[in-house]
Amino acid sequence: MTRPRTPRCLVPAFALALAPAAVTAQTGLVIEDGQAQIVPAFADSSSWIRHELWVETEFDSDGDGRPDRVHADVTRPAQTDDEGLKAPVIYETSPYYSGVAGVDFRHFWNIRQEVGGEPRARDPFPPTIAHVPSQPRISNSHVATWVPRGFAVVHSQSPGTGQSQGCPTVGGANESLAPKAVIDWLNGRARGFTSVDGDEEVRADWATGGVGMTGTSYNGTLPLAAATTGVEGLEAIVPVAPNTSYYHYYRSNGLVRSPGGYPGEDIDVLFDFIFSGFPDVRDYCLTTVRDEMTANLDRMTGDYSDFWASRDYLNHIGGVHAATLMSHAFNDWNVMPEHSYRISMALRERGVPLQIFYHQGGHGGPPPLEVVNRWFTRYVVGVENGVEDDPGAWIVREGDDPQQPTPYPSYPHPEAESVALHPGGDGQWTGALSLEGPVDGRGAAAGSGTIIDNFSFTGDQFAAAEWSNHRLLYATPELSEDVHLSGVATVRVRVSTDAPTANLSVWLVSLPWTESDDLNDNVITRGWADPANAGAGEIASPRSGTPLEPGDFVELEFDLQPDDQVIPAGARIGLMIFSSDKSFTLHPDPGTTLNVDLDETRIELPVVGGSAALRRALRAPARPAQSTPPPDI
């Protein structure tokens, strides 16, 4: 098992024995209850030392024949100069610090495209991000939290953004090596300079060498990117809603899928969105990086490739030794929770110190400060505060204060077991979803269901409809007691189409569908897949597919997004299968027909307590079938 390395520690051994607080000699960190405390001498912001520098990297991504330099700023307590204090570092890096292009859907890909068809060429963003020539103070994030506790806070701008040299590569190697260079500088292994092209060096002789990284979304991706390099000194990371694979951000199981809220976004669109770097390298970066992205992203098949594999951090996980506190939301439909889940599971297998914080909200949301403080105090400062004995998972339960998560031994819940449910009956109304299998367990065939694709309607309209020939819906009886789902639901579908390509979308919902401003009040989890990738091996990252033969059935099995949710008594758990998802998939011409073989279709739910718990909850009186005329949907 990998053991956490102990960084250079600010708190001497004799001080750790003091109670209730541990204090260093002179002015130093104060540790109480396993956390770094605010020290009045550090909290005087007027005395803080602020400076900027450019760190020399080991890459040349703008083709000028010289190593790129990345722009960084430092904020540290005055005592790092006046008293020789050695400070640990909290570090955040980002491509956003000098502005972005803004969201203009005219420059996104047109999603009115046939699945497997030729994409319509997009009109790239014009150079709308005005370059900021000087930015001595890059950001104030984390400064007010950590400098009063005796830490230094460092920010840097990603390559090709702001005053950092190079080209943005959106998951390319230089995005990992740039923060590595900053950490190397903090440990005396890389050179820093007072200007972007000068030779006056600046050293981090005030730093302990111990670094903790954090950030949200793209800023949460980059701590993991840095950690994959195995850089010495990066002791802990707290990624919040990190994108851990650009393939999984823009594709699902071989299907071209947009991130929530940004229909038609793809990796080259994101390049345009962040490219705020030096104007003199713009043409080079466009032709050597952005145009290569456009050539390799493949919006026809949606398949995995070497291009995408190089931007999948799971493929580089072997370098990670930094203790990881992962944070995500189960209802994040932008950077979906699979991103943190897949990395967390891999780190757990490798024995890397790990905790997970999940909440029920949307994109973003860090763990409570107390949890983060204990993590950084343990691994960045080196104080033995017993964090290894803390719960492995923190879950914010439905309706709870995010600052008051419920502790669990791990995630998924250790008592969760996979339980299969089988659809049957007329899903254009609402069919049955049962443990026994076909229909009501009496041996009758479950039959089949027909879907006519139509992207004009949204998934919530389908789920709320009493009847629709554009979706199939199957539901359990009303639950007689709460059911706790924890982990990954897996769906198996046997389907045929009358066309060589089609979208396939699956939602797990809580019924009855209620009118709410928050769609997540009803959505349990979702997933999407390309039937053309059935039988293609690892469907989560398929490298090839086969066009469908009209009328021939294919079987595919894929995961829905991870979840941890308590479905309340009185609700019904519903499985909804349809084709185009207006909010996420391409929008092919309506009319493709899909037939689902219900006898060979099922969903496996991760139920805490297993089949026994679900059986107890399904002991409810059956309701009469609906008989009112169908609405026009």
XYZ file of C-alpha atoms in Angstrom:
633
model
C 0.000 0.000 0.000
C 1.276 3.454 -0.885
C 2.017 5.469 2.233
C 1.702 9.265 2.320
C 5.040 11.007 2.234
C 5.700 13.484 5.016
C 6.653 16.921 3.683
C 8.846 19.387 5.462
C 6.841 20.233 8.540
C 6.364 23.662 10.070
C 5.322 22.298 13.446
C 8.189 20.883 15.547
C 7.657 17.620 17.362
C 7.640 19.204 20.816
C 4.853 21.573 19.799
C 2.533 18.776 18.692
C 2.301 17.567 22.281
C 0.870 20.860 23.488
C -2.841 21.060 24.282
C -5.261 22.296 23.188
C -3.218 23.981 20.464
C 0.166 23.356 18.897
C 2.307 26.426 18.123
C 5.626 26.815 16.320
C 8.549 28.883 17.576
C 8.405 32.638 16.832
C 5.318 33.391 14.746
C 4.204 30.114 13.242
C 1.260 27.990 12.344
C -1.220 27.187 15.074
C -2.767 23.733 14.839
C -5.923 23.016 16.803
C -8.338 20.118 16.354
C -6.150 18.974 13.502
C -6.582 22.197 11.550
C -4.467 25.255 10.827
C -5.951 28.217 12.694
C -6.033 31.919 11.851
C -3.088 33.685 13.520
C -3.556 37.449 14.104
C 0.010 38.203 13.013
C -0.662 36.562 9.649
C -4.091 38.144 9.190
C -2.901 41.727 8.628
C -3.391 41.979 4.870
C -1.510 45.288 4.709
C 1.697 43.414 5.587
C 1.332 40.613 3.061
C 4.071 40.272 0.483
C 2.820 40.117 -3.100
C 4.926 39.622 -6.203
C 4.781 38.158 -9.698
C 7.180 36.055 -11.685
C 7.528 33.872 -14.776
C 8.544 30.230 -14.305
C 10.545 28.506 -17.017
C 8.968 25.234 -18.161
C 10.374 22.204 -19.953
C 8.272 22.636 -23.117
C 8.044 24.947 -26.102
C 4.432 24.893 -27.260
C 4.522 28.138 -29.288
C 7.368 27.032 -31.558
C 9.763 29.925 -30.903
C 12.668 27.658 -29.970
C 12.707 28.704 -26.307
C 11.079 27.078 -23.249
C 7.731 28.655 -22.503
C 7.424 30.681 -19.320
C 4.236 30.694 -17.267
C 3.071 33.710 -15.318
C 2.528 33.292 -11.569
C 1.767 35.453 -8.570
C 2.541 34.934 -4.891
C 0.864 36.196 -1.733
C 2.607 35.280 1.526
C 2.812 36.399 5.147
C 5.353 39.112 5.994
C 6.957 36.681 8.437
C 8.373 34.725 5.484
C 10.760 37.684 5.088
C 10.914 39.227 8.571
C 11.242 36.058 10.646
C 12.407 33.419 8.222
C 9.062 31.580 8.309
C 8.866 28.712 5.839
C 5.353 28.600 4.425
C 3.446 25.723 2.829
C 1.636 26.659 -0.364
C -1.941 26.501 -1.623
C -1.844 26.729 -5.403
C -4.496 27.276 -8.072
C -3.897 27.501 -11.793
C -6.392 28.413 -14.507
C -6.890 29.376 -18.153
C -9.621 31.838 -17.117
C -7.724 34.527 -15.185
C -7.379 36.948 -18.128
C -10.898 36.629 -19.465
C -12.756 34.391 -21.898
C -14.499 34.821 -25.230
C -18.008 34.511 -23.832
C -20.710 32.077 -24.873
C -21.788 32.732 -28.457
C -23.630 29.734 -29.898
C -23.101 31.031 -33.440
C -19.544 29.711 -33.121
C -20.489 26.312 -31.663
C -21.036 23.210 -33.783
C -24.499 22.911 -35.325
C -26.246 19.994 -33.614
C -28.828 19.659 -36.407
C -26.800 16.751 -37.726
C -27.560 13.143 -38.485
C -25.932 10.654 -36.133
C -22.914 9.369 -38.058
C -23.397 12.063 -40.667
C -21.076 14.773 -41.886
C -20.924 17.626 -39.346
C -21.576 21.116 -40.603
C -18.410 23.222 -40.516
C -18.484 25.711 -37.663
C -17.455 29.348 -37.795
C -14.605 29.647 -35.250
C -14.634 32.426 -32.711
C -13.043 35.644 -33.905
C -10.143 36.894 -31.730
C -12.441 38.618 -29.251
C -10.420 38.199 -26.053
C -8.422 41.376 -25.603
C -4.930 40.501 -24.435
C -4.092 41.899 -20.999
C -0.436 43.000 -21.181
C 0.087 43.320 -17.437
C -1.577 41.550 -14.510
C 0.660 41.607 -11.413
C -2.159 40.263 -9.249
C -3.620 37.319 -11.101
C -6.292 36.336 -8.569
C -7.316 36.684 -4.938
C -8.867 33.236 -4.673
C -7.935 31.381 -1.454
C -5.849 34.304 -0.190
C -8.228 35.393 2.580
C -8.637 31.778 3.719
C -5.053 30.515 3.804
C -2.618 33.418 4.245
C -4.069 34.253 7.707
C -3.324 30.631 8.595
C 0.335 30.961 7.650
C 0.240 29.572 4.114
C 1.424 31.245 0.946
C -1.028 31.307 -1.965
C 0.189 30.986 -5.547
C -1.741 31.406 -8.796
C -0.571 30.785 -12.345
C -2.055 31.213 -15.791
C -2.260 28.225 -18.113
C -0.083 28.185 -21.245
C -1.402 30.446 -23.970
C -3.561 32.488 -21.615
C -2.943 35.888 -20.057
C 0.753 36.598 -19.693
C 1.827 32.950 -19.927
C 3.679 31.980 -23.066
C 2.729 29.041 -25.251
C -0.484 27.696 -26.733
C -3.543 26.378 -24.908
C -3.904 22.676 -25.672
C -7.028 21.781 -23.630
C -5.758 18.674 -21.912
C -2.471 18.440 -23.757
C 0.830 17.654 -22.068
C 1.815 21.285 -21.490
C -1.226 21.785 -19.243
C 0.215 19.139 -16.910
C 3.822 20.289 -17.194
C 3.072 23.971 -16.558
C 1.898 23.545 -12.932
C 4.653 20.953 -12.486
C 7.155 23.693 -13.343
C 5.651 26.022 -10.724
C 5.875 23.279 -8.082
C 9.438 22.568 -9.175
C 10.212 26.280 -8.698
C 8.728 26.185 -5.206
C 11.133 23.318 -4.490
C 14.203 24.929 -6.059
C 14.253 22.709 -9.153
C 13.075 25.225 -11.773
C 13.994 28.824 -12.491
C 11.736 31.819 -11.973
C 12.292 35.263 -13.442
C 11.050 38.751 -12.673
C 9.953 39.294 -16.282
C 8.669 37.224 -19.166
C 11.886 37.564 -21.181
C 14.507 38.730 -18.666
C 17.268 36.909 -16.835
C 16.867 38.277 -13.286
C 16.023 35.233 -11.212
C 13.671 34.980 -8.241
C 13.772 32.090 -5.789
C 11.179 30.591 -3.452
C 13.484 30.325 -0.447
C 10.509 31.136 1.789
C 8.606 27.938 0.855
C 8.625 24.603 2.670
C 8.254 22.812 -0.656
C 4.925 21.277 0.388
C 2.121 22.208 -2.010
C -1.640 21.627 -2.040
C -3.647 22.355 -5.186
C -7.338 23.029 -5.565
C -9.846 24.639 -7.924
C -13.247 24.119 -9.537
C -14.157 22.834 -13.021
C -11.230 23.532 -15.402
C -9.326 24.842 -12.367
C -10.155 21.528 -10.663
C -8.912 19.526 -13.631
C -5.425 21.030 -13.488
C -4.492 19.772 -9.982
C -5.080 16.242 -11.257
C -3.144 17.050 -14.429
C -0.190 18.203 -12.325
C -0.456 15.158 -10.054
C -0.181 12.757 -13.015
C 3.380 14.002 -13.579
C 4.388 12.607 -10.168
C 6.040 15.918 -9.296
C 7.743 15.872 -5.895
C 6.277 18.406 -3.477
C 2.653 18.167 -4.626
C 1.395 16.521 -1.462
C -2.386 16.928 -1.745
C -5.048 17.947 -4.242
C -8.686 18.933 -3.796
C -10.239 18.826 -7.292
C -13.791 20.225 -7.346
C -15.939 19.065 -10.290
C -12.857 18.149 -12.342
C -12.983 17.185 -16.001
C -10.853 14.047 -15.969
C -11.312 13.104 -19.635
C -12.168 15.401 -22.512
C -13.640 12.419 -24.339
C -16.062 11.806 -21.499
C -16.826 15.514 -21.387
C -17.846 15.678 -25.053
C -18.901 12.067 -25.741
C -20.845 9.261 -24.037
C -20.314 5.617 -24.937
C -19.457 6.433 -28.539
C -22.168 9.061 -28.881
C -21.530 12.733 -29.607
C -22.960 14.474 -26.536
C -22.802 18.087 -25.426
C -22.043 19.134 -21.864
C -25.190 20.371 -20.154
C -26.107 23.909 -21.100
C -23.659 24.162 -24.013
C -25.172 22.409 -27.055
C -22.617 22.037 -29.807
C -19.553 22.752 -27.689
C -16.470 20.686 -28.473
C -12.793 20.806 -27.635
C -11.895 23.315 -30.373
C -14.688 25.602 -29.180
C -13.135 25.513 -25.709
C -9.765 26.443 -27.237
C -11.313 29.574 -28.743
C -13.078 30.300 -25.456
C -9.829 30.496 -23.424
C -7.180 31.714 -25.904
C -6.183 35.012 -24.291
C -2.403 34.697 -24.746
C 0.154 36.773 -26.592
C -1.105 38.030 -29.995
C 2.199 37.328 -31.765
C 1.733 33.545 -31.419
C -1.950 33.503 -32.289
C -1.607 32.310 -35.889
C 0.873 29.595 -34.893
C -1.398 28.292 -32.137
C -4.452 28.308 -34.389
C -2.808 26.321 -37.162
C -0.784 23.872 -35.045
C -3.160 23.292 -32.139
C -6.722 24.440 -32.784
C -6.874 23.189 -36.361
C -5.421 19.834 -35.254
C -8.213 19.572 -32.703
C -10.830 20.209 -35.364
C -9.255 17.569 -37.604
C -9.157 14.909 -34.880
C -12.229 15.429 -32.690
C -14.457 13.282 -34.978
C -18.084 14.390 -34.696
C -19.097 11.709 -37.202
C -18.506 8.480 -35.274
C -17.980 9.823 -31.750
C -15.408 7.074 -31.185
C -12.390 7.101 -28.890
C -8.956 7.623 -30.460
C -5.336 8.339 -29.596
C -6.213 12.033 -29.735
C -8.781 11.575 -26.959
C -6.688 9.020 -25.053
C -3.895 11.566 -24.631
C -6.428 13.850 -22.922
C -7.781 11.196 -20.567
C -6.108 11.473 -17.156
C -7.099 7.936 -16.231
C -4.451 6.832 -18.720
C -1.832 8.731 -16.702
C -3.047 7.807 -13.218
C 0.106 5.846 -12.411
C 1.965 9.062 -11.638
C -0.437 10.251 -8.954
C 0.767 10.000 -5.359
C -0.816 13.225 -4.038
C -3.457 12.617 -1.364
C -6.765 13.319 -3.084
C -9.925 14.820 -1.616
C -12.374 14.625 -4.515
C -15.470 16.823 -4.660
C -18.415 16.637 -7.047
C -22.192 16.978 -7.370
C -24.520 14.174 -8.348
C -26.602 16.607 -10.394
C -23.711 18.153 -12.283
C -24.787 17.734 -15.896
C -21.907 19.862 -17.173
C -18.883 17.979 -15.820
C -20.750 14.824 -14.926
C -19.983 12.878 -11.730
C -18.400 9.985 -13.624
C -15.321 12.202 -13.963
C -14.480 12.155 -10.265
C -15.819 8.621 -9.754
C -13.555 6.953 -12.316
C -10.433 8.635 -10.930
C -11.404 7.986 -7.306
C -11.883 4.285 -7.944
C -8.497 4.060 -9.668
C -6.729 5.921 -6.847
C -8.383 3.696 -4.252
C -7.094 0.609 -6.073
C -3.592 2.086 -6.059
C -3.684 2.875 -2.329
C -3.422 6.651 -2.722
C -4.932 8.463 0.305
C -8.486 9.337 -0.729
C -11.653 10.982 0.529
C -14.766 11.815 -1.476
C -17.273 14.636 -0.940
C -20.492 14.536 -2.966
C -23.514 16.829 -2.784
C -26.930 16.943 -4.421
C -26.520 20.271 -6.228
C -25.161 21.260 -9.616
C -21.781 22.204 -11.030
C -19.175 23.146 -8.430
C -19.333 23.168 -4.655
C -16.224 22.470 -2.549
C -16.175 20.401 0.646
C -16.639 22.241 3.942
C -13.556 24.223 4.927
C -13.055 22.029 7.996
C -12.695 18.941 5.780
C -10.302 20.713 3.382
C -8.300 22.196 6.248
C -7.775 18.807 7.880
C -6.692 17.398 4.520
C -4.136 20.120 3.790
C -2.938 20.229 7.409
C -2.255 16.511 7.301
C -0.627 16.175 3.915
C 0.783 19.620 3.060
C 1.885 20.714 6.540
C 2.640 17.201 7.744
C 0.695 17.214 11.018
C -0.449 13.754 12.125
C -4.066 14.751 12.759
C -5.674 11.356 12.200
C -7.333 12.276 8.911
C -6.638 8.730 7.720
C -9.224 7.568 10.254
C -11.886 10.027 9.076
C -14.830 8.713 7.012
C -13.933 7.784 3.455
C -16.956 9.595 2.036
C -19.048 12.631 2.882
C -22.489 12.814 1.244
C -24.811 15.796 1.531
C -28.212 14.230 1.976
C -31.296 15.578 0.222
C -32.350 18.933 1.682
C -29.363 19.130 4.054
C -26.965 22.026 4.510
C -23.912 21.381 2.284
C -21.772 22.273 5.278
C -23.276 19.339 7.191
C -22.566 16.234 5.082
C -23.345 12.737 6.330
C -20.279 10.530 6.842
C -20.087 7.071 5.242
C -17.291 4.496 5.299
C -16.832 4.825 1.556
C -18.569 5.567 -1.724
C -20.377 3.682 -3.103
C -22.019 2.688 0.170
C -20.430 -0.615 1.251
C -23.876 -2.219 1.694
C -25.015 -1.377 -1.846
C -25.738 -4.397 -4.041
C -26.761 -4.604 -7.663
C -30.462 -5.439 -8.106
C -31.965 -6.091 -11.552
C -35.335 -4.666 -12.580
C -37.128 -5.719 -15.744
C -39.514 -3.685 -17.927
C -42.759 -5.027 -19.304
C -46.098 -3.884 -20.675
C -46.982 -0.825 -22.726
C -44.233 1.733 -22.228
C -45.912 4.316 -24.434
C -48.227 4.687 -21.465
C -46.387 3.588 -18.323
C -45.453 -0.068 -18.201
C -44.233 -2.114 -15.269
C -40.744 -2.305 -13.806
C -40.395 -5.352 -11.598
C -37.970 -7.652 -9.862
C -39.529 -10.807 -11.263
C -38.994 -10.071 -14.906
C -41.572 -10.379 -17.693
C -44.799 -8.566 -16.857
C -46.033 -9.568 -13.400
C -43.934 -12.657 -12.829
C -46.486 -15.079 -14.285
C -44.251 -16.055 -17.206
C -45.863 -13.980 -19.939
C -43.516 -12.428 -22.471
C -42.529 -8.870 -21.682
C -42.965 -7.978 -25.329
C -41.412 -5.066 -27.142
C -41.702 -1.333 -27.293
C -41.500 1.090 -30.165
C -39.977 4.579 -30.138
C -40.276 7.160 -32.914
C -37.368 9.570 -32.558
C -38.237 13.243 -32.197
C -35.789 15.737 -30.705
C -38.469 18.431 -30.589
C -39.521 17.366 -27.088
C -37.402 17.495 -23.960
C -36.740 14.592 -21.646
C -38.798 16.149 -18.864
C -41.750 16.496 -21.244
C -41.457 12.804 -22.074
C -41.321 11.814 -18.397
C -44.302 13.987 -17.524
C -46.435 12.784 -20.459
C -49.233 10.337 -19.791
C -48.630 8.790 -23.204
C -46.017 9.243 -25.910
C -44.810 7.246 -28.884
C -41.459 9.032 -28.648
C -40.377 7.243 -25.483
C -40.868 4.101 -23.402
C -41.521 4.448 -19.675
C -41.668 1.651 -17.092
C -42.170 2.197 -13.382
C -42.235 0.270 -10.136
C -45.248 0.359 -7.821
C -45.200 3.099 -5.207
C -42.476 2.499 -2.676
C -43.747 1.599 0.771
C -40.472 2.785 2.330
C -37.435 4.803 1.324
C -34.914 3.224 -1.063
C -31.288 4.306 -0.905
C -29.369 4.069 -4.194
C -25.587 4.426 -3.999
C -23.220 3.864 -6.890
C -23.603 3.222 -10.599
C -26.754 1.937 -12.292
C -26.138 -0.192 -15.396
C -28.648 -0.593 -18.202
C -28.792 -3.351 -20.784
C -30.862 -2.696 -23.899
C -31.581 -4.926 -26.893
C -32.671 -2.648 -29.698
C -33.151 -2.500 -33.446
C -33.628 0.499 -35.708
C -34.883 1.188 -39.212
C -31.836 3.369 -39.911
C -28.066 2.745 -39.823
C -27.564 5.186 -36.940
C -29.522 6.517 -33.967
C -29.146 8.167 -30.585
C -30.035 6.134 -27.504
C -30.871 7.919 -24.250
C -31.835 6.474 -20.877
C -33.138 8.328 -17.830
C -33.890 6.939 -14.393
C -36.622 9.105 -12.895
C -38.725 9.498 -9.795
C -42.464 9.514 -10.467
C -44.965 11.059 -10.409
C -43.228 13.805 -12.320
C -43.766 17.053 -10.445
C -43.716 20.593 -11.767
C -40.542 22.149 -10.407
C -37.967 24.744 -11.342
C -35.344 22.130 -10.545
C -35.303 19.249 -13.010
C -33.226 17.275 -10.536
C -36.224 16.939 -8.230
C -37.307 14.153 -10.594
C -34.185 12.952 -12.417
C -32.283 10.250 -10.541
C -29.584 9.683 -13.157
C -29.068 9.496 -16.926
C -26.918 8.004 -19.659
C -26.442 8.016 -23.425
C -24.913 5.577 -25.918
C -24.439 4.857 -29.618
C -26.028 1.522 -30.617
C -23.487 1.331 -33.451
C -20.857 0.644 -30.787
C -22.646 -2.435 -29.458
C -20.136 -5.265 -29.198
C -17.200 -2.889 -29.681
C -15.463 -3.942 -26.464
C -15.159 -1.222 -23.832
C -18.207 0.859 -24.710
C -17.159 3.703 -22.401
C -14.249 4.376 -24.766
C -14.988 2.517 -28.017
C -12.502 2.803 -30.849
C -14.759 1.481 -33.597
C -18.359 0.829 -34.418
C -20.505 -0.848 -37.054
C -23.459 0.804 -38.820
C -26.737 -0.794 -37.806
C -28.540 -3.110 -40.196
C -32.165 -1.976 -40.258
C -34.285 -4.483 -38.385
C -31.370 -6.348 -36.795
C -31.188 -6.282 -33.010
C -28.014 -5.347 -31.140
C -27.340 -5.575 -27.410
C -25.467 -2.952 -25.505
C -24.785 -2.453 -21.833
C -23.563 0.808 -20.336
C -23.397 2.719 -17.084
C -25.553 5.648 -16.126
C -24.009 8.482 -14.136
C -23.004 7.703 -10.519
C -25.511 8.738 -7.878
C -26.298 8.569 -4.194
C -29.935 9.328 -3.579
C -32.708 8.314 -1.234
C -35.927 7.747 -3.194
C -38.740 8.510 -0.730
C -41.648 6.273 0.134
C -44.629 7.067 -2.084
C -42.510 7.613 -5.196
C -42.110 5.224 -8.113
C -38.776 4.464 -9.773
C -39.091 4.859 -13.534
C -36.917 3.665 -16.411
C -37.329 5.856 -19.502
C -35.796 4.877 -22.856
C -35.866 7.230 -25.824
C -33.681 8.279 -28.716
C -32.589 11.909 -29.114
C -32.181 13.921 -25.931
C -32.853 17.523 -26.888
C -30.569 18.922 -24.184
C -27.552 16.711 -24.845
C -27.435 14.770 -28.127
C -27.334 15.633 -31.816
C -30.680 16.515 -33.403
C -31.198 14.217 -36.418
C -34.320 14.493 -38.547
C -37.295 13.042 -36.637
C -38.818 9.757 -37.657
C -36.252 7.019 -37.023
C -37.991 4.047 -35.386
C -36.374 2.036 -32.602
C -37.732 -1.294 -31.351
C -36.737 -2.455 -27.875
C -36.838 -6.129 -26.972
C -38.064 -5.969 -23.382
C -37.288 -9.611 -22.601
C -33.583 -8.805 -23.025
C -33.655 -5.348 -21.457
C -33.052 -4.572 -17.799
C -31.580 -2.051 -15.421
C -29.401 -2.937 -12.446
C -29.693 -0.533 -9.527
C -27.134 -0.158 -6.703
C -29.505 -0.601 -3.749
C -28.272 -0.208 -0.188
C -29.464 -3.394 1.478
C -29.741 -5.204 -1.846
C -32.779 -7.068 -3.171
C -34.217 -7.611 0.307
C -34.445 -3.852 0.896
C -36.006 -3.240 -2.507
C -38.504 -6.086 -2.088
C -39.672 -4.613 1.210
C -40.133 -1.233 -0.407
C -42.109 -2.660 -3.357
C -44.797 -4.209 -1.174
C -47.374 -1.659 -2.190
C -50.878 -2.023 -3.659
C -51.009 -1.852 -7.428
C -52.701 1.117 -9.058
C -55.209 0.763 -11.915
C -53.843 1.319 -15.418
C -54.369 4.719 -17.029
C -57.224 4.861 -19.506
C -57.548 8.539 -20.421
C -56.858 9.656 -23.991
C -53.197 10.372 -24.733
C -51.962 13.950 -25.146
C -50.211 15.007 -28.342
C -46.637 14.148 -27.457
